[in-house]
Amino acid sequence: MPLEELEKQLLSLSPTDRLRIIQSVIQSLIPTVTSESSQDTDNLNRDRSPNHPLRSLPLTIPPDFDEPMSELWDALEQ
């Protein structure tokens, strides 16, 4: 079906029906969570790694991360 004909048919529908079609099209574009999509994400991250070399490094947070820093507050008081 030519695009022009499809467009005419869509515009002849009620706004509610057009919205349903738009929602269906959007849902069809959203990938489902499968091993294939996770593999695609992994491949995408690997492709970006030359531009973002730190992405491959593990992030570690020290155990005292959220403890108060009394030395800092003391220095600020002076």
Short mmCIF file of C-alpha atoms in Angstrom, two decimals:
data_model
loop_
_atom_site.label_atom_id
_atom_site.label_comp_id
_atom_site.label_asym_id
_atom_site.label_seq_id
_atom_site.Cartn_x
_atom_site.Cartn_y
_atom_site.Cartn_z
CA MET A 1 0.00 0.00 0.00
CA PRO A 2 1.43 3.37 -0.96
CA LEU A 3 2.24 5.72 1.87
CA GLU A 4 -0.16 8.40 0.60
CA GLU A 5 -3.08 5.97 0.68
CA LEU A 6 -2.21 4.84 4.17
CA GLU A 7 -1.99 8.44 5.32
CA LYS A 8 -5.45 9.21 3.88
CA GLN A 9 -6.94 6.23 5.67
CA LEU A 10 -5.33 7.19 8.96
CA LEU A 11 -6.55 10.76 8.74
CA SER A 12 -10.08 9.59 8.04
CA LEU A 13 -10.17 7.73 11.38
CA SER A 14 -11.44 9.20 14.62
CA PRO A 15 -8.83 10.69 16.98
CA THR A 16 -9.36 7.77 19.37
CA ASP A 17 -8.67 5.20 16.66
CA ARG A 18 -5.63 7.12 15.48
CA LEU A 19 -4.32 7.17 19.02
CA ARG A 20 -4.76 3.40 19.30
CA ILE A 21 -2.81 2.90 16.09
CA ILE A 22 -0.04 5.21 17.29
CA GLN A 23 0.17 3.31 20.57
CA SER A 24 0.34 -0.01 18.71
CA VAL A 25 3.12 1.26 16.48
CA ILE A 26 5.09 2.58 19.46
CA GLN A 27 4.66 -0.71 21.31
CA SER A 28 5.97 -2.57 18.29
CA LEU A 29 9.11 -0.41 18.35
CA ILE A 30 9.89 -1.04 22.01
CA PRO A 31 12.13 -4.10 22.29
CA THR A 32 11.06 -6.83 24.63
CA VAL A 33 13.45 -7.90 27.36
CA THR A 34 15.21 -10.94 25.98
CA SER A 35 18.72 -12.21 25.90
CA GLU A 36 18.99 -10.82 22.38
CA SER A 37 18.21 -7.28 23.51
CA SER A 38 20.69 -7.56 26.38
CA GLN A 39 23.30 -8.79 23.91
CA ASP A 40 22.52 -5.80 21.70
CA THR A 41 23.03 -3.51 24.70
CA ASP A 42 26.34 -5.19 25.48
CA ASN A 43 27.45 -4.76 21.89
CA LEU A 44 26.40 -1.12 21.95
CA ASN A 45 28.40 -0.51 25.14
CA ARG A 46 31.44 -2.20 23.62
CA ASP A 47 31.12 -0.06 20.50
CA ARG A 48 31.10 3.08 22.65
CA SER A 49 34.02 2.05 24.85
CA PRO A 50 36.72 3.64 22.66
CA ASN A 51 35.00 6.99 23.18
CA HIS A 52 34.27 6.28 26.85
CA PRO A 53 37.16 4.25 28.27
CA LEU A 54 36.02 4.67 31.89
CA ARG A 55 32.75 2.81 31.28
CA SER A 56 34.53 -0.52 31.44
CA LEU A 57 36.02 0.21 34.89
CA PRO A 58 34.17 -1.16 37.92
CA LEU A 59 32.69 1.40 40.25
CA THR A 60 33.59 0.85 43.89
CA ILE A 61 32.26 2.91 46.77
CA PRO A 62 34.28 2.91 49.99
CA PRO A 63 32.46 1.74 53.12
CA ASP A 64 32.91 5.12 54.79
CA PHE A 65 31.43 7.03 51.86
CA ASP A 66 28.53 8.56 53.78
CA GLU A 67 30.25 9.05 57.14
CA PRO A 68 30.63 12.63 58.38
CA MET A 69 33.96 14.30 57.70
CA SER A 70 34.69 16.09 60.98
CA GLU A 71 38.06 17.34 59.70
CA LEU A 72 36.31 19.13 56.84
CA TRP A 73 33.81 20.79 59.15
CA ASP A 74 36.59 21.80 61.51
CA ALA A 75 38.50 23.38 58.65
CA LEU A 76 35.39 25.23 57.52
CA GLU A 77 34.84 26.67 60.99
CA GLN A 78 38.28 28.31 61.02
#
